């Protein structure tokens, strides 16, 4: 009887392990590897629940009931958007439990007690040094429905150009003003050059430093050629597209800089590993870069499914590799970044719930040549500008000036 019970327990354990492996490998595939997937609500993404508790002349109190992916508990300048108005908030004055009081920098329309609001990092400073929020009724930032351009976001003239890679031609925006060089912006996970507002916001700043912006697309972008593998490769193959974009930029200048945000860090870092002529570029700027993809999977998994034991992810990794014929080790470019002597400027916040700051910390601790690391406390994913706009712009200008 005991022996029979043991067999039953073994079979039950195998069934549970197999079911868990099948489920979570499917989540990893759909959420992180499948270019066609767009149902993020089915893979554990939290819905923000933030309510206005009090509005004063110089501050606002928010009850952050649930804001797993949002910035309103973090350091910096952010927008809040309600049903009938929007506002820009600044420094945190105080926190108590789920309640946070922040500086109120400006308000448009009406924000009242009880309003449900959402936070956004898409804030810019205009020529009058006033903050405004992209995506609001007062300023949508769109050139047309769902399309953003350097002109619509940062009032920069531009042209649409095309560069060649092994899969065909890819479009890019190229701003017209700037005689010192070109910064190529490489967007992150599920990005789209026509919606890549981060790059278009930064383009408005680096133009004053003498640089044009080339905001590129690459394989697996919506409506463009897919990788032959059928999945996101996080740099393993995308680096070839980056090389094609660099070659195109070299037609206009001999001073090319790469700027990768989030998932854009992989293609750039893979280019460092695979390019036969690294002299093509003068420097690299990273913002919260994915340099070892699997580490990001573990951080995201822990945030979305906090009840899953951390040690389980090693099993899910193996299960996913076997089921979908993928090799996550090939998506790790840490050594390439550490061993490179190309100048690097890296921004990262320690409250990043998408890309673990430990990746950036490791590189910073292992490399001391031509490497500048700007590490922010209580700052989230790709919000280093929001944390300290003046310092962010200063660091960019110092880095780019040092490449001349």
CSV table of C-alpha atoms in Angstrom, one decimal:
chain,number,residue,atom,x,y,z
A,1,UNK,CA,0.0,0.0,0.0
A,2,UNK,CA,2.8,2.4,0.9
A,3,UNK,CA,4.7,1.5,-2.3
A,4,UNK,CA,1.5,2.1,-4.3
A,5,UNK,CA,1.0,5.5,-2.6
A,6,UNK,CA,4.6,6.4,-3.4
A,7,UNK,CA,4.0,5.7,-7.1
A,8,UNK,CA,0.9,7.8,-7.0
A,9,UNK,CA,2.8,10.7,-5.4
A,10,UNK,CA,5.6,10.5,-8.0
A,11,UNK,CA,3.1,10.5,-10.9
A,12,UNK,CA,1.2,13.4,-9.3
A,13,UNK,CA,4.4,15.3,-8.9
A,14,UNK,CA,5.4,14.7,-12.5
A,15,UNK,CA,2.0,15.8,-13.7
A,16,UNK,CA,2.2,19.0,-11.6
A,17,UNK,CA,5.7,19.8,-12.8
A,18,UNK,CA,4.8,19.1,-16.4
A,19,UNK,CA,1.7,21.2,-16.2
A,20,UNK,CA,3.6,24.1,-14.5
A,21,UNK,CA,6.3,23.9,-17.1
A,22,UNK,CA,3.9,23.8,-20.0
A,23,UNK,CA,1.9,26.8,-18.6
A,24,UNK,CA,4.8,29.1,-17.7
A,25,UNK,CA,6.8,28.2,-20.9
A,26,UNK,CA,3.7,29.3,-22.8
A,27,UNK,CA,3.5,32.5,-20.8
A,28,UNK,CA,7.2,33.2,-21.6
A,29,UNK,CA,6.7,32.4,-25.3
A,30,UNK,CA,3.5,34.5,-25.7
A,31,UNK,CA,4.6,37.4,-23.5
A,32,UNK,CA,8.3,37.6,-24.5
A,33,UNK,CA,9.1,35.7,-27.7
A,34,UNK,CA,6.0,35.7,-30.0
A,35,UNK,CA,6.0,38.9,-32.1
A,36,UNK,CA,2.3,38.5,-32.9
A,37,UNK,CA,1.1,38.4,-29.3
A,38,UNK,CA,-0.6,41.5,-27.9
A,39,UNK,CA,-2.9,40.4,-25.0
A,40,UNK,CA,-0.7,41.5,-22.1
A,41,UNK,CA,-3.7,41.4,-19.8
A,42,UNK,CA,-3.6,37.6,-19.8
A,43,UNK,CA,-0.1,37.2,-18.5
A,44,UNK,CA,-0.3,38.9,-15.1
A,45,UNK,CA,0.0,42.6,-15.9
A,46,UNK,CA,-1.4,44.7,-13.0
A,47,UNK,CA,-4.1,47.3,-13.6
A,48,UNK,CA,-3.2,50.6,-11.9
A,49,UNK,CA,-5.7,51.8,-9.3
A,50,UNK,CA,-4.7,55.3,-8.2
A,51,UNK,CA,-7.2,57.7,-6.6
A,52,UNK,CA,-7.0,61.4,-5.7
A,53,UNK,CA,-7.3,61.9,-2.0
A,54,UNK,CA,-6.7,65.6,-1.7
A,55,UNK,CA,-5.7,68.5,-4.0
A,56,UNK,CA,-4.0,71.6,-2.6
A,57,UNK,CA,-2.5,74.7,-4.2
A,58,UNK,CA,1.0,73.3,-4.2
A,59,UNK,CA,0.6,69.5,-3.6
A,60,UNK,CA,-1.6,66.6,-4.4
A,61,UNK,CA,-2.2,63.5,-2.3
A,62,UNK,CA,-2.7,60.2,-4.1
A,63,UNK,CA,-3.9,56.8,-2.8
A,64,UNK,CA,-1.9,54.3,-4.8
A,65,UNK,CA,-4.0,51.2,-4.2
A,66,UNK,CA,-2.2,49.2,-7.0
A,67,UNK,CA,0.5,50.6,-9.3
A,68,UNK,CA,2.9,47.7,-9.9
A,69,UNK,CA,4.3,49.2,-13.2
A,70,UNK,CA,3.7,52.9,-12.6
A,71,UNK,CA,5.9,55.7,-11.4
A,72,UNK,CA,3.9,57.6,-8.8
A,73,UNK,CA,5.7,56.1,-5.8
A,74,UNK,CA,9.1,56.9,-7.4
A,75,UNK,CA,11.4,59.9,-7.5
A,76,UNK,CA,11.0,62.4,-10.4
A,77,UNK,CA,8.7,64.5,-12.5
A,78,UNK,CA,5.6,62.7,-13.9
A,79,UNK,CA,2.2,63.4,-15.4
A,80,UNK,CA,-1.1,62.3,-14.0
A,81,UNK,CA,-4.1,62.0,-16.3
A,82,UNK,CA,-7.7,62.0,-15.0
A,83,UNK,CA,-11.1,62.0,-16.5
A,84,UNK,CA,-11.4,65.8,-16.9
A,85,UNK,CA,-7.8,67.1,-16.6
A,86,UNK,CA,-4.2,66.4,-16.1
A,87,UNK,CA,-1.3,67.6,-14.0
A,88,UNK,CA,2.4,67.5,-13.6
A,89,UNK,CA,3.7,66.3,-10.2
A,90,UNK,CA,7.2,66.6,-8.8
A,91,UNK,CA,9.1,65.6,-5.7
A,92,UNK,CA,7.6,63.3,-3.1
A,93,UNK,CA,6.8,65.2,0.0
A,94,UNK,CA,5.7,62.3,2.2
A,95,UNK,CA,4.4,58.7,2.0
A,96,UNK,CA,2.3,56.7,4.5
A,97,UNK,CA,1.3,53.2,3.5
A,98,UNK,CA,-0.3,53.5,0.1
A,99,UNK,CA,-0.7,57.3,0.3
A,100,UNK,CA,1.8,59.6,-1.3
A,101,UNK,CA,1.9,63.4,-1.3
A,102,UNK,CA,3.7,65.0,-4.2
A,103,UNK,CA,4.5,68.6,-5.3
A,104,UNK,CA,1.9,69.9,-7.8
A,105,UNK,CA,3.8,71.7,-10.5
A,106,UNK,CA,0.9,72.6,-12.8
A,107,UNK,CA,-2.6,71.5,-13.6
A,108,UNK,CA,-4.8,71.7,-16.7
A,109,UNK,CA,-8.5,71.2,-16.6
A,110,UNK,CA,-10.0,69.7,-13.4
A,111,UNK,CA,-8.5,67.1,-11.0
A,112,UNK,CA,-10.8,66.5,-8.0
A,113,UNK,CA,-10.9,64.3,-4.9
A,114,UNK,CA,-12.1,60.8,-5.9
A,115,UNK,CA,-10.8,60.9,-9.5
A,116,UNK,CA,-9.2,57.8,-10.7
A,117,UNK,CA,-6.0,58.8,-12.5
A,118,UNK,CA,-3.0,57.1,-14.2
A,119,UNK,CA,0.6,58.1,-14.1
A,120,UNK,CA,2.8,58.6,-17.1
A,121,UNK,CA,6.5,59.3,-17.6
A,122,UNK,CA,5.9,61.0,-21.0
A,123,UNK,CA,6.7,64.5,-19.9
A,124,UNK,CA,8.7,67.1,-21.7
A,125,UNK,CA,9.9,70.7,-21.1
A,126,UNK,CA,9.0,73.2,-23.8
A,127,UNK,CA,11.0,76.3,-24.8
A,128,UNK,CA,9.4,78.3,-22.0
A,129,UNK,CA,10.8,75.7,-19.5
A,130,UNK,CA,7.2,74.5,-18.8
A,131,UNK,CA,6.3,70.9,-18.4
A,132,UNK,CA,3.7,69.3,-20.6
A,133,UNK,CA,2.3,65.8,-20.9
A,134,UNK,CA,2.3,63.8,-24.2
A,135,UNK,CA,-1.0,62.1,-24.9
A,136,UNK,CA,-3.4,64.6,-23.4
A,137,UNK,CA,-6.2,66.6,-25.0
A,138,UNK,CA,-4.0,69.7,-24.8
A,139,UNK,CA,-1.1,68.1,-26.5
A,140,UNK,CA,-1.4,64.7,-28.0
A,141,UNK,CA,2.0,64.7,-29.6
A,142,UNK,CA,0.6,62.8,-32.6
A,143,UNK,CA,1.2,63.7,-36.2
A,144,UNK,CA,-1.8,61.5,-37.1
A,145,UNK,CA,-3.7,58.8,-35.2
A,146,UNK,CA,-1.1,56.6,-33.5
A,147,UNK,CA,1.8,58.1,-35.3
A,148,UNK,CA,4.4,60.3,-33.7
A,149,UNK,CA,7.2,62.1,-35.5
A,150,UNK,CA,10.2,64.3,-34.5
A,151,UNK,CA,8.2,67.2,-35.7
A,152,UNK,CA,5.0,66.4,-33.8
A,153,UNK,CA,6.9,65.6,-30.5
A,154,UNK,CA,9.9,67.9,-30.6
A,155,UNK,CA,9.2,70.3,-33.5
A,156,UNK,CA,12.2,69.0,-35.5
A,157,UNK,CA,12.2,68.8,-39.3
A,158,UNK,CA,13.0,65.3,-40.5
A,159,UNK,CA,12.9,63.0,-43.5
A,160,UNK,CA,12.0,59.3,-43.8
A,161,UNK,CA,15.0,57.3,-45.0
A,162,UNK,CA,15.5,53.6,-45.6
A,163,UNK,CA,18.5,51.3,-44.7
A,164,UNK,CA,19.2,47.8,-46.0
A,165,UNK,CA,19.7,44.6,-44.0
A,166,UNK,CA,19.6,41.0,-44.9
A,167,UNK,CA,15.8,40.9,-44.6
A,168,UNK,CA,15.2,43.9,-46.9
A,169,UNK,CA,14.7,47.6,-46.4
A,170,UNK,CA,13.7,49.2,-43.1
A,171,UNK,CA,12.4,52.8,-42.6
A,172,UNK,CA,13.8,55.3,-40.2
A,173,UNK,CA,13.3,59.0,-39.2
A,174,UNK,CA,16.3,61.2,-39.7
A,175,UNK,CA,16.2,64.7,-38.2
A,176,UNK,CA,17.7,67.5,-40.4
A,177,UNK,CA,19.6,69.7,-37.9
A,178,UNK,CA,23.0,69.0,-36.4
A,179,UNK,CA,26.5,68.9,-37.8
A,180,UNK,CA,28.5,67.0,-35.2
A,181,UNK,CA,27.1,63.5,-35.8
A,182,UNK,CA,24.1,61.1,-35.7
A,183,UNK,CA,22.6,59.3,-32.7
A,184,UNK,CA,20.9,56.1,-33.8
A,185,UNK,CA,18.0,55.3,-31.4
A,186,UNK,CA,17.2,51.5,-31.0
A,187,UNK,CA,13.8,51.0,-29.5
A,188,UNK,CA,12.9,48.3,-27.0
A,189,UNK,CA,10.6,45.4,-26.7
A,190,UNK,CA,7.6,45.4,-29.1
A,191,UNK,CA,8.6,48.9,-30.2
A,192,UNK,CA,7.7,50.8,-33.3
A,193,UNK,CA,9.7,53.6,-34.8
A,194,UNK,CA,6.5,55.5,-35.7
A,195,UNK,CA,5.4,55.3,-32.0
A,196,UNK,CA,8.9,55.6,-30.4
A,197,UNK,CA,8.2,58.7,-28.4
A,198,UNK,CA,11.2,58.4,-26.0
A,199,UNK,CA,13.6,58.8,-28.9
A,200,UNK,CA,11.6,61.7,-30.3
A,201,UNK,CA,11.7,63.4,-26.9
A,202,UNK,CA,15.4,63.0,-26.5
A,203,UNK,CA,15.9,64.2,-30.1
A,204,UNK,CA,14.7,67.6,-29.0
A,205,UNK,CA,17.5,67.7,-26.5
A,206,UNK,CA,20.5,66.3,-28.4
A,207,UNK,CA,19.8,68.7,-31.3
A,208,UNK,CA,21.2,71.4,-29.0
A,209,UNK,CA,24.3,69.3,-28.7
A,210,UNK,CA,24.8,69.3,-32.4
A,211,UNK,CA,23.5,65.8,-33.1
A,212,UNK,CA,20.9,64.6,-35.6
A,213,UNK,CA,18.7,61.7,-34.6
A,214,UNK,CA,18.1,58.5,-36.6
A,215,UNK,CA,15.1,56.7,-35.1
A,216,UNK,CA,15.1,53.2,-36.6
A,217,UNK,CA,12.9,50.2,-37.1
A,218,UNK,CA,14.2,46.6,-37.3
A,219,UNK,CA,13.0,43.0,-37.7
A,220,UNK,CA,9.8,41.9,-36.0
A,221,UNK,CA,8.5,45.5,-35.9
A,222,UNK,CA,4.8,45.7,-36.8
A,223,UNK,CA,4.3,45.4,-40.6
A,224,UNK,CA,8.0,44.8,-41.3
A,225,UNK,CA,10.0,41.6,-42.0
A,226,UNK,CA,10.0,38.9,-39.3
A,227,UNK,CA,13.0,37.1,-38.1
A,228,UNK,CA,13.2,33.7,-39.8
A,229,UNK,CA,13.1,32.0,-36.4
A,230,UNK,CA,9.6,33.4,-35.8
A,231,UNK,CA,10.5,34.9,-32.4
A,232,UNK,CA,12.2,37.8,-30.8
A,233,UNK,CA,15.9,37.0,-30.6
A,234,UNK,CA,16.9,39.9,-28.3
A,235,UNK,CA,20.0,40.8,-30.3
A,236,UNK,CA,21.1,37.4,-31.5
A,237,UNK,CA,20.1,38.2,-35.1
A,238,UNK,CA,18.8,41.8,-34.7
A,239,UNK,CA,22.4,43.1,-34.6
A,240,UNK,CA,22.6,42.7,-38.3
A,241,UNK,CA,19.8,45.3,-38.7
A,242,UNK,CA,21.7,47.6,-36.4
A,243,UNK,CA,24.8,47.2,-38.6
A,244,UNK,CA,22.7,48.1,-41.7
A,245,UNK,CA,21.5,51.3,-39.9
A,246,UNK,CA,25.0,52.2,-39.0
A,247,UNK,CA,26.2,51.8,-42.6
A,248,UNK,CA,23.4,54.2,-43.6
A,249,UNK,CA,24.3,56.8,-41.0
A,250,UNK,CA,27.9,56.7,-42.2
A,251,UNK,CA,26.7,58.0,-45.5
A,252,UNK,CA,26.0,61.3,-43.7
A,253,UNK,CA,28.7,61.5,-41.0
A,254,UNK,CA,31.7,59.7,-39.6
A,255,UNK,CA,30.5,60.2,-36.0
A,256,UNK,CA,27.8,57.6,-35.1
A,257,UNK,CA,26.5,56.9,-31.6
A,258,UNK,CA,24.1,54.2,-30.7
A,259,UNK,CA,21.4,54.8,-28.1
A,260,UNK,CA,19.5,51.7,-26.8
A,261,UNK,CA,16.6,51.8,-24.5
A,262,UNK,CA,15.4,48.7,-22.6
A,263,UNK,CA,15.1,45.8,-25.1
A,264,UNK,CA,17.2,47.9,-27.5
A,265,UNK,CA,20.2,47.1,-25.4
A,266,UNK,CA,20.3,43.5,-26.7
A,267,UNK,CA,20.8,44.3,-30.4
A,268,UNK,CA,23.4,46.9,-29.7
A,269,UNK,CA,25.3,44.7,-27.3
A,270,UNK,CA,25.1,41.8,-29.8
A,271,UNK,CA,26.5,44.2,-32.4
A,272,UNK,CA,29.5,44.7,-30.0
A,273,UNK,CA,30.0,41.0,-29.9
A,274,UNK,CA,29.5,40.2,-33.6
A,275,UNK,CA,30.6,43.3,-35.7
A,276,UNK,CA,33.9,42.9,-37.5
A,277,UNK,CA,34.5,46.6,-37.6
A,278,UNK,CA,33.7,48.3,-34.3
A,279,UNK,CA,35.4,51.5,-35.4
A,280,UNK,CA,32.1,52.3,-37.2
A,281,UNK,CA,30.7,53.9,-34.0
A,282,UNK,CA,32.1,56.4,-31.5
A,283,UNK,CA,30.0,55.6,-28.5
A,284,UNK,CA,27.0,53.9,-26.9
A,285,UNK,CA,24.3,55.3,-24.7
A,286,UNK,CA,22.1,52.8,-22.7
A,287,UNK,CA,18.9,53.4,-20.8
A,288,UNK,CA,17.9,50.5,-18.6
A,289,UNK,CA,19.3,48.0,-21.2
A,290,UNK,CA,18.4,44.3,-21.5
A,291,UNK,CA,21.9,42.8,-22.0
A,292,UNK,CA,21.1,39.3,-20.6
A,293,UNK,CA,17.5,38.6,-21.6
A,294,UNK,CA,16.8,35.7,-19.2
A,295,UNK,CA,17.5,37.9,-16.2
A,296,UNK,CA,14.7,40.2,-17.3
A,297,UNK,CA,12.4,37.1,-17.6
A,298,UNK,CA,13.1,36.3,-13.9
A,299,UNK,CA,12.5,39.8,-12.7
A,300,UNK,CA,9.2,40.1,-14.7
A,301,UNK,CA,8.1,36.7,-13.6
A,302,UNK,CA,8.7,37.5,-9.9
A,303,UNK,CA,6.8,40.7,-10.2
A,304,UNK,CA,3.8,39.2,-12.1
A,305,UNK,CA,3.7,36.0,-10.2
A,306,UNK,CA,5.1,36.7,-6.7
A,307,UNK,CA,3.7,33.4,-5.4
A,308,UNK,CA,5.9,31.3,-7.7
A,309,UNK,CA,9.2,30.1,-5.9
A,310,UNK,CA,12.2,31.9,-7.5
A,311,UNK,CA,14.1,28.6,-8.0
A,312,UNK,CA,11.3,27.4,-10.3
A,313,UNK,CA,12.5,29.7,-13.1
A,314,UNK,CA,15.5,27.6,-13.8
A,315,UNK,CA,13.1,24.8,-14.6
A,316,UNK,CA,10.9,27.0,-16.7
A,317,UNK,CA,13.9,28.1,-18.6
A,318,UNK,CA,14.9,24.6,-19.6
A,319,UNK,CA,11.3,23.7,-20.4
A,320,UNK,CA,10.9,26.8,-22.7
A,321,UNK,CA,14.2,26.1,-24.5
A,322,UNK,CA,13.2,22.5,-25.3
A,323,UNK,CA,9.6,23.3,-26.2
A,324,UNK,CA,10.3,26.3,-28.4
A,325,UNK,CA,13.9,25.5,-29.6
A,326,UNK,CA,15.4,28.6,-28.2
A,327,UNK,CA,18.8,29.2,-26.5
A,328,UNK,CA,18.7,31.9,-23.9
A,329,UNK,CA,22.5,31.8,-23.3
A,330,UNK,CA,22.9,33.2,-26.8
A,331,UNK,CA,20.9,36.2,-25.7
A,332,UNK,CA,23.5,37.1,-23.0
A,333,UNK,CA,25.9,39.8,-24.1
A,334,UNK,CA,27.3,40.8,-20.8
A,335,UNK,CA,30.9,39.9,-21.6
A,336,UNK,CA,30.8,41.8,-24.9
A,337,UNK,CA,29.9,45.0,-23.1
A,338,UNK,CA,32.4,44.5,-20.3
A,339,UNK,CA,35.3,43.7,-22.7
A,340,UNK,CA,34.6,46.6,-25.1
A,341,UNK,CA,36.6,49.8,-24.9
A,342,UNK,CA,34.0,51.9,-26.9
A,343,UNK,CA,32.8,54.7,-24.6
A,344,UNK,CA,29.6,53.9,-22.8
A,345,UNK,CA,27.1,56.1,-20.9
A,346,UNK,CA,24.6,54.0,-19.0
A,347,UNK,CA,21.5,55.2,-17.1
A,348,UNK,CA,19.5,52.9,-14.8
A,349,UNK,CA,17.1,53.2,-11.8
A,350,UNK,CA,17.2,50.8,-8.9
A,351,UNK,CA,13.4,50.3,-8.8
A,352,UNK,CA,13.2,48.9,-12.3
A,353,UNK,CA,10.7,46.1,-12.3
A,354,UNK,CA,11.3,45.2,-16.0
A,355,UNK,CA,15.0,45.1,-16.3
A,356,UNK,CA,17.1,44.2,-13.2
A,357,UNK,CA,19.6,46.9,-12.3
A,358,UNK,CA,21.9,44.1,-11.2
A,359,UNK,CA,22.9,43.6,-14.8
A,360,UNK,CA,24.1,47.2,-15.0
A,361,UNK,CA,25.7,47.0,-11.6
A,362,UNK,CA,27.7,43.9,-12.7
A,363,UNK,CA,29.0,45.7,-15.8
A,364,UNK,CA,29.8,48.8,-13.8
A,365,UNK,CA,31.8,46.8,-11.3
A,366,UNK,CA,33.6,44.9,-14.0
A,367,UNK,CA,34.5,47.7,-16.4
A,368,UNK,CA,36.3,50.9,-15.6
A,369,UNK,CA,37.5,52.0,-19.0
A,370,UNK,CA,35.5,54.6,-21.0
A,371,UNK,CA,32.4,53.8,-18.8
A,372,UNK,CA,30.1,56.3,-17.1
A,373,UNK,CA,27.3,54.9,-14.9
A,374,UNK,CA,24.5,57.1,-13.7
A,375,UNK,CA,22.6,55.1,-11.1
A,376,UNK,CA,19.4,56.5,-9.6
A,377,UNK,CA,17.7,55.5,-6.4
A,378,UNK,CA,13.9,55.0,-6.3
A,379,UNK,CA,13.6,55.3,-10.0
A,380,UNK,CA,11.9,52.9,-12.3
A,381,UNK,CA,12.2,51.7,-15.9
A,382,UNK,CA,13.4,54.2,-18.5
A,383,UNK,CA,12.6,57.1,-16.3
A,384,UNK,CA,16.1,58.5,-15.6
A,385,UNK,CA,15.2,61.8,-17.4
A,386,UNK,CA,12.2,62.1,-15.1
A,387,UNK,CA,14.3,61.6,-12.0
A,388,UNK,CA,16.5,64.6,-12.8
A,389,UNK,CA,16.0,66.3,-16.2
A,390,UNK,CA,18.9,68.8,-15.7
A,391,UNK,CA,21.4,66.1,-14.8
A,392,UNK,CA,20.2,63.8,-17.5
A,393,UNK,CA,20.7,66.4,-20.2
A,394,UNK,CA,24.1,67.4,-18.7
A,395,UNK,CA,25.3,63.8,-18.7
A,396,UNK,CA,24.3,63.4,-22.4
A,397,UNK,CA,26.0,66.7,-23.4
A,398,UNK,CA,29.2,65.8,-21.5
A,399,UNK,CA,29.3,62.3,-23.1
A,400,UNK,CA,28.6,63.5,-26.6
A,401,UNK,CA,31.1,66.4,-26.3
A,402,UNK,CA,33.8,63.9,-25.2
A,403,UNK,CA,33.3,62.0,-28.5
A,404,UNK,CA,34.1,65.0,-30.8
